[in-house]
CSV table of C-alpha atoms and ligand atoms in Angstrom, one decimal:
chain,number,residue,atom,x,y,z
M,1,MET,CA,0.0,0.0,0.0
M,2,SER,CA,1.5,3.3,-0.9
M,3,VAL,CA,0.5,6.6,-2.5
M,4,THR,CA,3.5,8.8,-3.1
M,5,ALA,CA,3.4,12.4,-4.3
M,6,VAL,CA,6.5,13.9,-5.9
M,7,VAL,CA,6.4,17.7,-5.8
M,8,GLY,CA,8.7,20.6,-6.3
M,9,GLY,CA,10.0,22.4,-3.2
M,10,GLN,CA,11.4,25.5,-4.9
M,11,TRP,CA,10.5,27.5,-8.1
M,12,GLY,CA,10.1,24.5,-10.4
M,13,ASP,CA,12.8,22.7,-12.4
M,14,GLU,CA,14.0,20.8,-9.4
M,15,GLY,CA,14.4,17.6,-11.3
M,16,LYS,CA,11.0,16.1,-10.5
M,17,GLY,CA,11.0,14.4,-13.9
M,18,ARG,CA,14.0,12.2,-13.1
M,19,VAL,CA,12.8,11.4,-9.7
M,20,VAL,CA,9.4,10.3,-11.1
M,21,ASP,CA,11.2,8.4,-13.9
M,22,LEU,CA,13.1,6.5,-11.2
M,23,LEU,CA,10.3,5.8,-8.8
M,24,GLY,CA,8.0,5.2,-11.7
M,25,GLN,CA,10.0,2.0,-12.4
M,26,ASP,CA,8.2,0.3,-9.5
M,27,ALA,CA,4.8,2.1,-9.7
M,28,ASP,CA,1.5,0.7,-11.0
M,29,LEU,CA,-0.2,3.9,-11.7
M,30,ILE,CA,1.4,7.3,-12.3
M,31,ILE,CA,-0.8,10.4,-12.3
M,32,ARG,CA,-0.1,13.9,-13.3
M,33,PHE,CA,-2.5,16.2,-11.5
M,34,ASN,CA,-1.6,19.9,-12.1
M,35,GLY,CA,-0.1,22.5,-14.4
M,36,GLY,CA,0.0,22.3,-18.1
M,37,ALA,CA,2.4,22.6,-21.0
M,38,ASN,CA,4.2,25.4,-19.0
M,39,ALA,CA,6.0,22.5,-17.3
M,40,GLY,CA,9.0,20.9,-18.8
M,41,HIS,CA,10.4,17.7,-17.3
M,42,THR,CA,13.6,16.5,-18.8
M,43,VAL,CA,14.1,12.7,-18.6
M,44,MET,CA,17.1,10.8,-19.8
M,45,ASN,CA,16.9,7.1,-20.1
M,46,GLU,CA,17.9,4.2,-22.4
M,47,LEU,CA,15.5,5.4,-25.1
M,48,GLY,CA,16.9,8.9,-25.2
M,49,THR,CA,16.4,12.4,-23.8
M,50,PHE,CA,12.9,13.7,-23.6
M,51,LYS,CA,11.4,17.0,-22.6
M,52,MET,CA,8.0,16.1,-21.3
M,53,HIS,CA,5.3,18.7,-20.9
M,54,LEU,CA,2.1,16.8,-20.4
M,55,VAL,CA,2.5,13.1,-20.4
M,56,PRO,CA,3.6,11.8,-17.0
M,57,CYS,CA,7.3,10.8,-17.1
M,58,GLY,CA,6.1,7.4,-15.7
M,59,ILE,CA,5.1,6.5,-19.3
M,60,PHE,CA,8.7,5.0,-19.6
M,61,ASN,CA,7.7,2.2,-17.3
M,62,PRO,CA,6.0,-0.2,-19.7
M,63,ARG,CA,4.1,-2.0,-16.9
M,64,ALA,CA,2.5,1.2,-15.5
M,65,THR,CA,-0.7,2.9,-16.4
M,66,VAL,CA,-0.4,6.7,-16.7
M,67,VAL,CA,-3.1,9.2,-16.2
M,68,ILE,CA,-3.4,12.9,-17.2
M,69,ALA,CA,-5.9,13.9,-14.6
M,70,ASN,CA,-8.6,16.6,-14.5
M,71,GLY,CA,-6.3,19.1,-12.8
M,72,VAL,CA,-4.1,19.3,-15.9
M,73,MET,CA,-4.6,22.1,-18.5
M,74,LEU,CA,-4.3,20.3,-21.8
M,75,ASP,CA,-2.6,21.8,-24.8
M,76,LEU,CA,-3.6,19.5,-27.6
M,77,GLU,CA,-0.9,20.6,-30.0
M,78,VAL,CA,1.9,20.0,-27.5
M,79,LEU,CA,0.3,16.7,-26.4
M,80,ALA,CA,0.2,15.5,-30.0
M,81,THR,CA,3.9,16.4,-30.6
M,82,GLU,CA,4.9,14.8,-27.3
M,83,LEU,CA,3.0,11.6,-28.0
M,84,ASN,CA,4.5,11.3,-31.5
M,85,GLU,CA,8.0,11.7,-30.1
M,86,ILE,CA,7.6,9.0,-27.4
M,87,ILE,CA,5.8,6.6,-29.8
M,88,ALA,CA,8.7,7.2,-32.4
M,89,ALA,CA,11.2,6.3,-29.6
M,90,GLY,CA,9.5,2.9,-29.2
M,91,VAL,CA,7.2,3.6,-26.2
M,92,ASP,CA,3.9,1.7,-26.4
M,93,VAL,CA,1.1,4.0,-25.2
M,94,GLU,CA,-1.9,1.9,-26.2
M,95,ASN,CA,-4.1,1.0,-23.3
M,96,ARG,CA,-1.6,2.6,-20.9
M,97,LEU,CA,-2.5,6.3,-21.2
M,98,LEU,CA,-5.7,7.7,-19.8
M,99,ILE,CA,-6.8,11.3,-20.2
M,100,SER,CA,-9.6,12.7,-18.1
M,101,PRO,CA,-12.5,14.1,-20.2
M,102,ARG,CA,-12.7,16.8,-17.4
M,103,CYS,CA,-9.4,18.3,-18.5
M,104,HIS,CA,-9.8,21.9,-19.7
M,105,VAL,CA,-8.2,22.7,-23.0
M,106,VAL,CA,-5.9,25.6,-23.9
M,107,MET,CA,-7.4,27.4,-26.9
M,108,PRO,CA,-5.6,29.6,-29.4
M,109,TYR,CA,-7.0,32.7,-27.8
M,110,HIS,CA,-5.5,31.8,-24.5
M,111,LYS,CA,-2.0,31.7,-25.9
M,112,LEU,CA,-2.5,34.9,-27.8
M,113,LEU,CA,-4.0,36.7,-24.8
M,114,ASP,CA,-1.1,35.4,-22.6
M,115,GLY,CA,1.4,37.1,-24.8
M,116,LEU,CA,-0.6,40.2,-25.5
M,117,CYS,CA,-1.3,40.8,-21.8
M,118,GLU,CA,2.3,40.3,-20.8
M,119,GLU,CA,3.3,42.8,-23.4
M,120,ALA,CA,0.6,45.3,-22.4
M,121,LYS,CA,1.7,45.0,-18.8
M,122,GLY,CA,5.3,46.1,-19.7
M,123,ALA,CA,7.4,46.4,-16.5
M,124,GLN,CA,4.5,44.7,-14.6
M,125,SER,CA,4.7,41.6,-16.7
M,126,ILE,CA,5.5,38.4,-14.7
M,127,GLY,CA,7.4,36.5,-17.3
M,128,THR,CA,5.0,33.7,-18.1
M,129,THR,CA,5.9,30.8,-20.4
M,130,ARG,CA,3.2,32.3,-22.8
M,131,ARG,CA,1.6,28.8,-23.1
M,132,GLY,CA,-1.8,30.3,-22.3
M,133,ILE,CA,-1.9,28.9,-18.8
M,134,GLY,CA,-3.1,32.0,-16.9
M,135,PRO,CA,-5.9,32.8,-19.3
M,136,ALA,CA,-7.0,29.2,-19.6
M,137,PHE,CA,-7.2,28.6,-15.9
M,138,ALA,CA,-8.9,32.0,-15.6
M,139,ASP,CA,-11.6,30.7,-18.0
M,140,LYS,CA,-11.8,27.4,-16.0
M,141,VAL,CA,-12.7,29.1,-12.8
M,142,SER,CA,-14.9,31.8,-14.4
M,143,TYR,CA,-17.1,29.2,-16.1
M,144,ASN,CA,-15.8,30.0,-19.5
M,145,GLY,CA,-13.6,27.0,-20.1
M,146,ILE,CA,-13.9,24.3,-22.8
M,147,ARG,CA,-13.3,20.8,-21.6
M,148,LEU,CA,-12.3,17.8,-23.5
M,149,ALA,CA,-15.7,16.3,-22.9
M,150,ASP,CA,-17.3,19.3,-24.7
M,151,MET,CA,-15.4,18.4,-27.8
M,152,ALA,CA,-17.1,15.0,-28.1
M,153,ASP,CA,-20.2,16.7,-29.4
M,154,ASP,CA,-19.8,18.9,-32.5
M,155,ASP,CA,-22.7,21.2,-31.6
M,156,VAL,CA,-21.7,21.7,-28.0
M,157,PHE,CA,-18.2,22.5,-29.0
M,158,ARG,CA,-19.3,25.0,-31.7
M,159,ASP,CA,-21.7,26.7,-29.3
M,160,LYS,CA,-19.1,27.0,-26.6
M,161,LEU,CA,-16.4,28.2,-29.0
M,162,GLU,CA,-18.6,30.8,-30.6
M,163,THR,CA,-19.6,32.2,-27.3
M,164,GLN,CA,-16.0,32.5,-26.2
M,165,LEU,CA,-15.0,34.1,-29.5
M,166,LEU,CA,-17.7,36.7,-29.0
M,167,LEU,CA,-15.8,37.7,-25.8
M,168,LYS,CA,-12.3,36.9,-26.7
M,169,ASN,CA,-12.2,38.5,-30.1
M,170,LYS,CA,-13.1,41.8,-28.5
M,171,LEU,CA,-10.2,41.4,-26.1
M,172,LEU,CA,-7.8,40.3,-28.8
M,173,GLU,CA,-8.6,43.3,-31.0
M,174,ALA,CA,-8.5,45.8,-28.1
M,175,LEU,CA,-5.0,44.5,-27.3
M,176,GLY,CA,-3.8,44.9,-30.8
M,177,GLY,CA,-4.3,41.3,-31.9
M,178,GLU,CA,-6.5,39.9,-34.6
M,179,ALA,CA,-9.9,38.3,-34.3
M,180,LEU,CA,-10.0,34.5,-34.6
M,181,ASP,CA,-12.3,32.4,-36.9
M,182,ALA,CA,-14.5,29.7,-35.3
M,183,ASP,CA,-14.5,27.4,-38.3
M,184,GLU,CA,-10.7,27.2,-38.5
M,185,ILE,CA,-10.3,26.4,-34.9
M,186,LEU,CA,-13.1,23.9,-35.0
M,187,THR,CA,-11.5,22.0,-37.9
M,188,THR,CA,-8.1,21.9,-36.2
M,189,TYR,CA,-9.3,21.0,-32.7
M,190,ARG,CA,-11.8,18.4,-33.9
M,191,GLU,CA,-8.9,16.7,-35.6
M,192,ARG,CA,-6.7,16.9,-32.6
M,193,TYR,CA,-9.6,15.6,-30.4
M,194,GLN,CA,-10.2,12.7,-32.7
M,195,ALA,CA,-6.6,11.6,-32.4
M,196,LEU,CA,-7.0,11.5,-28.6
M,197,VAL,CA,-10.3,9.6,-28.4
M,198,PRO,CA,-8.6,6.2,-27.7
M,199,PHE,CA,-7.1,7.7,-24.6
M,200,ILE,CA,-10.0,9.7,-23.2
M,201,CYS,CA,-11.6,7.9,-20.3
M,202,GLU,CA,-12.8,9.0,-16.8
M,203,PRO,CA,-10.0,7.6,-14.5
M,204,PHE,CA,-11.8,8.1,-11.2
M,205,ASP,CA,-12.7,4.5,-10.6
M,206,ILE,CA,-9.4,3.2,-11.8
M,207,ILE,CA,-7.6,5.5,-9.4
M,208,GLN,CA,-9.8,4.6,-6.4
M,209,GLU,CA,-9.6,0.9,-7.2
M,210,ALA,CA,-5.8,1.1,-7.5
M,211,MET,CA,-5.5,2.8,-4.1
M,212,ALA,CA,-8.0,0.4,-2.4
M,213,GLY,CA,-6.2,-2.6,-3.9
M,214,GLY,CA,-2.8,-1.5,-2.5
M,215,ARG,CA,-1.3,-0.8,-5.8
M,216,ARG,CA,1.7,1.6,-5.9
M,217,VAL,CA,0.4,5.0,-7.0
M,218,LEU,CA,2.7,7.9,-7.9
M,219,LEU,CA,1.5,11.4,-8.1
M,220,GLU,CA,3.6,13.6,-10.4
M,221,GLY,CA,3.5,17.3,-9.6
M,222,ALA,CA,4.5,20.0,-11.9
M,223,GLN,CA,6.2,23.3,-11.0
M,224,GLY,CA,7.2,24.1,-7.4
M,225,ALA,CA,5.6,25.3,-4.2
M,226,MET,CA,7.2,28.7,-4.7
M,227,LEU,CA,4.9,29.2,-7.8
M,228,ASP,CA,1.7,28.4,-5.9
M,229,THR,CA,-0.9,31.0,-6.5
M,230,ASP,CA,-1.6,31.6,-2.8
M,231,TRP,CA,1.7,30.8,-1.0
M,232,SER,CA,4.2,32.4,-3.4
M,233,ALA,CA,5.1,36.0,-4.0
M,234,TYR,CA,1.8,36.8,-5.8
M,235,PRO,CA,1.5,37.7,-8.6
M,236,TYR,CA,4.8,36.1,-9.5
M,237,CYS,CA,3.3,32.6,-9.5
M,238,THR,CA,1.5,30.2,-11.8
M,239,ALA,CA,-2.2,29.6,-12.1
M,240,ALA,CA,-2.5,26.2,-10.5
M,241,SER,CA,-1.4,24.9,-7.2
M,242,PRO,CA,1.8,22.7,-7.3
M,243,LEU,CA,1.3,21.4,-3.8
M,244,ALA,CA,0.8,17.8,-2.9
M,245,GLY,CA,-2.6,18.7,-1.5
M,246,ALA,CA,-3.7,19.9,-4.9
M,247,SER,CA,-3.9,16.2,-5.9
M,248,ALA,CA,-7.2,16.1,-4.0
M,249,ALA,CA,-8.9,18.4,-6.5
M,250,GLY,CA,-6.6,17.7,-9.4
M,251,ALA,CA,-6.9,13.9,-9.4
M,252,GLY,CA,-9.6,12.9,-6.9
M,253,ILE,CA,-7.1,11.7,-4.3
M,254,PRO,CA,-8.5,12.1,-0.8
M,255,PRO,CA,-5.9,13.9,1.3
M,256,THR,CA,-6.0,11.1,3.9
M,257,ARG,CA,-4.6,8.7,1.2
M,258,LEU,CA,-1.3,10.3,0.8
M,259,ASP,CA,1.4,8.1,2.4
M,260,ASP,CA,4.6,9.8,1.3
M,261,ILE,CA,5.3,13.2,0.0
M,262,ILE,CA,8.7,13.6,-1.6
M,263,CYS,CA,9.8,17.2,-2.0
M,264,VAL,CA,12.4,17.5,-4.7
M,265,VAL,CA,14.9,20.3,-4.3
M,266,LYS,CA,18.0,21.3,-6.2
M,267,ALA,CA,21.2,21.8,-4.3
M,268,TYR,CA,21.0,25.5,-5.2
M,269,SER,CA,18.1,27.8,-6.3
M,270,THR,CA,16.9,28.7,-9.8
M,271,ARG,CA,13.9,30.7,-11.0
M,272,VAL,CA,12.7,31.4,-14.5
M,273,GLY,CA,10.5,34.5,-15.0
M,274,ASN,CA,10.2,37.5,-12.8
M,275,GLY,CA,9.7,37.9,-9.0
M,276,PRO,CA,11.8,37.7,-5.8
M,277,LEU,CA,14.7,35.4,-5.5
M,278,PRO,CA,16.5,36.5,-2.4
M,279,THR,CA,19.6,34.4,-2.8
M,280,GLU,CA,20.1,35.3,-6.5
M,281,LEU,CA,23.6,35.6,-7.7
M,282,HIS,CA,24.3,38.3,-10.2
M,283,GLY,CA,27.5,38.5,-12.3
M,284,GLU,CA,30.2,35.9,-12.5
M,285,GLN,CA,29.0,33.5,-9.8
M,286,GLY,CA,25.5,33.4,-11.2
M,287,ASP,CA,26.8,32.8,-14.7
M,288,ALA,CA,29.1,30.0,-13.4
M,289,LEU,CA,26.2,28.3,-11.7
M,290,ARG,CA,24.0,28.7,-14.9
M,291,GLU,CA,26.7,27.3,-17.1
M,292,ALA,CA,27.6,24.4,-14.7
M,293,GLY,CA,24.0,23.4,-14.4
M,294,GLN,CA,23.0,24.3,-18.0
M,295,GLU,CA,20.2,26.2,-16.4
M,296,TYR,CA,18.0,27.1,-19.4
M,297,GLY,CA,14.2,26.6,-19.4
M,298,ALA,CA,13.0,23.2,-20.8
M,299,THR,CA,9.9,24.9,-22.1
M,300,THR,CA,11.0,28.3,-23.3
M,301,GLY,CA,14.8,28.1,-23.4
M,302,ARG,CA,15.1,31.2,-21.3
M,303,PRO,CA,18.2,31.5,-19.1
M,304,ARG,CA,17.3,30.7,-15.5
M,305,ARG,CA,18.2,33.0,-12.7
M,306,CYS,CA,20.5,31.2,-10.3
M,307,GLY,CA,21.3,31.6,-6.6
M,308,TRP,CA,22.4,29.8,-3.4
M,309,PHE,CA,20.3,27.2,-1.7
M,310,ASP,CA,17.5,28.9,0.3
M,311,ALA,CA,16.8,27.0,3.5
M,312,GLU,CA,14.2,29.5,4.6
M,313,VAL,CA,12.1,28.8,1.5
M,314,VAL,CA,12.6,25.0,1.5
M,315,ARG,CA,11.7,24.8,5.2
M,316,PHE,CA,8.5,26.6,4.4
M,317,THR,CA,7.6,24.6,1.3
M,318,CYS,CA,8.3,21.3,3.1
M,319,THR,CA,6.0,22.3,6.0
M,320,LEU,CA,3.4,23.5,3.5
M,321,ASN,CA,3.5,20.2,1.6
M,322,GLY,CA,3.8,18.0,4.6
M,323,ALA,CA,7.0,16.5,3.1
M,324,THR,CA,8.0,13.2,4.5
M,325,GLU,CA,11.3,13.2,2.7
M,326,LEU,CA,13.6,15.2,0.4
M,327,ALA,CA,15.3,14.3,-2.8
M,328,LEU,CA,18.3,16.6,-3.4
M,329,THR,CA,19.2,16.9,-7.0
M,330,ARG,CA,22.1,18.4,-9.0
M,331,LEU,CA,24.7,18.2,-6.3
M,332,ASP,CA,27.3,17.6,-9.0
M,333,VAL,CA,26.6,21.1,-10.4
M,334,LEU,CA,28.5,22.5,-7.4
M,335,ASP,CA,31.5,20.3,-7.9
M,336,ASN,CA,33.8,23.1,-9.1
M,337,PHE,CA,33.0,25.8,-6.6
M,338,GLU,CA,35.8,26.9,-4.2
M,339,THR,CA,33.2,28.1,-1.6
M,340,LEU,CA,29.5,27.6,-1.4
M,341,ARG,CA,26.8,29.4,0.6
M,342,ILE,CA,23.5,28.4,2.1
M,343,SER,CA,20.9,30.9,3.2
M,344,THR,CA,19.7,29.9,6.6
M,345,GLY,CA,17.1,32.7,6.9
M,346,TYR,CA,16.1,36.2,5.9
M,347,ARG,CA,16.7,39.6,7.4
M,348,LEU,CA,14.6,42.7,6.7
M,349,ASP,CA,15.8,46.1,7.8
M,350,GLY,CA,18.3,44.3,10.0
M,351,GLN,CA,15.7,42.1,11.8
M,352,PRO,CA,15.2,38.4,11.3
M,353,VAL,CA,12.0,37.7,9.4
M,354,SER,CA,10.4,34.5,8.1
M,355,TYR,CA,9.4,33.9,4.4
M,356,VAL,CA,5.7,33.6,5.3
M,357,ALA,CA,5.6,36.9,7.2
M,358,CYS,CA,6.7,38.8,4.0
M,359,ASP,CA,4.6,40.0,1.1
M,360,VAL,CA,6.1,40.4,-2.3
M,361,ARG,CA,7.4,43.9,-1.7
M,362,MET,CA,9.1,42.8,1.5
M,363,LEU,CA,10.6,39.8,-0.2
M,364,GLU,CA,12.2,42.0,-2.8
M,365,ARG,CA,14.0,43.8,0.0
M,366,CYS,CA,14.9,40.7,2.1
M,367,GLU,CA,18.6,39.9,2.7
M,368,PRO,CA,19.6,36.3,2.9
M,369,VAL,CA,21.6,35.3,5.9
M,370,LEU,CA,24.4,33.4,4.3
M,371,GLU,CA,26.6,30.7,5.8
M,372,GLU,CA,29.8,29.7,4.1
M,373,HIS,CA,30.7,26.1,3.2
M,374,ALA,CA,33.9,24.8,1.8
M,375,GLY,CA,33.5,23.4,-1.8
M,376,TRP,CA,34.8,19.9,-2.6
M,377,LYS,CA,36.4,20.7,-5.9
M,378,CYS,CA,36.2,17.2,-7.4
M,379,PRO,CA,33.7,15.3,-9.5
M,380,THR,CA,30.8,13.5,-7.8
M,381,VAL,CA,29.1,12.2,-11.0
M,382,ASP,CA,30.4,8.7,-10.4
M,383,VAL,CA,29.6,8.5,-6.6
M,384,ARG,CA,26.9,5.9,-5.8
M,385,SER,CA,26.8,6.1,-2.0
M,386,PHE,CA,26.7,8.8,0.6
M,387,GLY,CA,29.9,7.6,2.2
M,388,ASP,CA,31.8,7.9,-1.0
M,389,LEU,CA,31.0,11.6,-1.4
M,390,PRO,CA,33.9,14.0,-0.5
M,391,ALA,CA,33.7,15.0,3.2
M,392,ALA,CA,32.8,18.6,2.3
M,393,ALA,CA,29.9,17.4,0.1
M,394,GLN,CA,28.7,15.2,2.9
M,395,SER,CA,28.6,18.1,5.3
M,396,TYR,CA,26.9,20.3,2.7
M,397,VAL,CA,24.1,17.7,2.4
M,398,GLU,CA,23.9,17.1,6.1
M,399,ARG,CA,23.7,20.8,6.8
M,400,ILE,CA,20.7,21.2,4.4
M,401,GLU,CA,19.0,18.3,6.1
M,402,GLU,CA,19.6,19.8,9.5
M,403,LEU,CA,18.2,23.2,8.4
M,404,ILE,CA,15.1,21.8,6.8
M,405,GLY,CA,14.4,19.1,9.4
M,406,VAL,CA,13.3,16.5,6.8
M,407,PRO,CA,15.4,13.5,5.8
M,408,ILE,CA,17.2,13.7,2.5
M,409,LYS,CA,16.7,10.1,1.3
M,410,THR,CA,17.8,10.5,-2.3
M,411,VAL,CA,20.8,12.4,-3.7
M,412,CYS,CA,21.2,12.9,-7.5
M,413,VAL,CA,24.7,13.6,-9.0
M,414,GLY,CA,23.9,13.8,-12.7
M,415,PRO,CA,21.1,13.6,-15.2
M,416,GLU,CA,21.3,9.9,-16.0
M,417,ARG,CA,19.0,7.4,-14.3
M,418,GLU,CA,21.8,5.7,-12.4
M,419,GLN,CA,23.5,8.9,-11.3
M,420,ARG,CA,22.0,8.9,-7.8
M,421,PHE,CA,22.0,7.1,-4.5
M,422,SER,CA,19.7,6.5,-1.6
M,423,ARG,CA,20.4,7.4,2.0
M,424,ALA,CA,18.8,5.3,4.7
U,501,IMP,P1,2.8,30.5,-16.5
U,501,IMP,O1,2.7,29.3,-15.7
U,501,IMP,O2,3.3,30.2,-17.9
U,501,IMP,O3,1.6,31.4,-16.5
U,501,IMP,O4,4.0,31.3,-15.9
U,501,IMP,C1,3.9,31.9,-14.6
U,501,IMP,C2,5.3,31.9,-13.9
U,501,IMP,O5,5.5,30.5,-13.6
U,501,IMP,C3,6.4,32.3,-14.7
U,501,IMP,O6,7.4,32.9,-13.8
U,501,IMP,C4,7.0,31.0,-15.3
U,501,IMP,O7,8.4,31.2,-15.6
U,501,IMP,C5,6.8,30.1,-14.1
U,501,IMP,N1,6.7,28.7,-14.5
U,501,IMP,C6,5.6,28.1,-15.1
U,501,IMP,N2,5.9,26.8,-15.3
U,501,IMP,C7,7.1,26.6,-14.8
U,501,IMP,C8,8.0,25.4,-14.8
U,501,IMP,O8,7.6,24.3,-15.1
U,501,IMP,N3,9.2,25.6,-14.3
U,501,IMP,C9,9.7,26.8,-13.8
U,501,IMP,N4,8.9,27.9,-13.9
U,501,IMP,C10,7.7,27.8,-14.4
U,502,MG,MG1,11.0,22.2,-15.7
């Protein structure tokens, strides 16, 4: 019996994909419950390197069933491309992939409005991925969304789309864009919908039966807690909750069913898009970290902002998620640093302050309290046990564990599946 959630404990891009790929080897059911094609999970395995946006990374375990649950915002174009890529690589998806008919769909106007709004906002823009996520979730909660199920009926789909275009074309034109044509969208989306029909199936009973039957269920989160709409530095967030608890609404998992919550965190911090990043490194050190970690967005290719490990934030996100364990990724990226720093907390106007007591304007002014650590200056990519890590790396990991108060049970030292080890 086990239901395990894998969630991000920072600003996304923590390496959840590889952790799910790994744990997914032993899982029976793998469920993606939040986010959309704004997410980019990089997975490297014997079949190649894949940038997954919508299909759960667990698809690479041929014995597992994977679910795109109702909480996921579907981009049918991205999904089609992704499915083609994994099928071409030899992955059998037939009878193994289920897509909830409750999923809302990103429409062309969502993507256009995402971009036009960001541009109109100028300096106030938040740096979205421009995948239409904000506008699509806004439509979902304001009763304007179009669900996969709506596309099953041609008349329903046409009616819904025409109503939306009545509203959206006004907005598009007012923002300097062009009005969209219903017929064109209907043709393309009906075709995309038809291609997905074999996978569309309400997964609720299958999920409940799997849990009741003691099957191993893995919940794959997207993004990270620091992008949660409520608990991050609003409005520098994403439109859906990346917390383990969001799996209740996003996949129909009762909160009492969660057994393990694995918070995945990088050995340092990165953020893509705007908003506070108190431990950010500007200049040479930030560039060194970005180059060492090849920190460029999997979805947009944007350079990620880099900084030291922020224990204040991770302590908070682990509490918020109810993390039962941590997976620490990308330790190897720090291999060549002479000295490292960890932020143990924040100060504002000279006084200690907690993350949760700060609003966005305060967070922008917070100073991290930095603690210095000796670097280890040698490669860790071939290390396969904690005891074989250089002493300085061991104490770096142990210090993070002590500051967070949650056991680090997995350490990753490279992108390949085997570049990792467990700690008791
Ligand atoms: P949106 O989700 O595209 O609306 O973007 C909102 C914010 O969340 C922006 O700062 C994005 O860069 C960030 N974001 C969204 N998805 C991801 C992700 O998967 N990894 C990292 N940042 C993300
Ligand atoms: Mg990512």
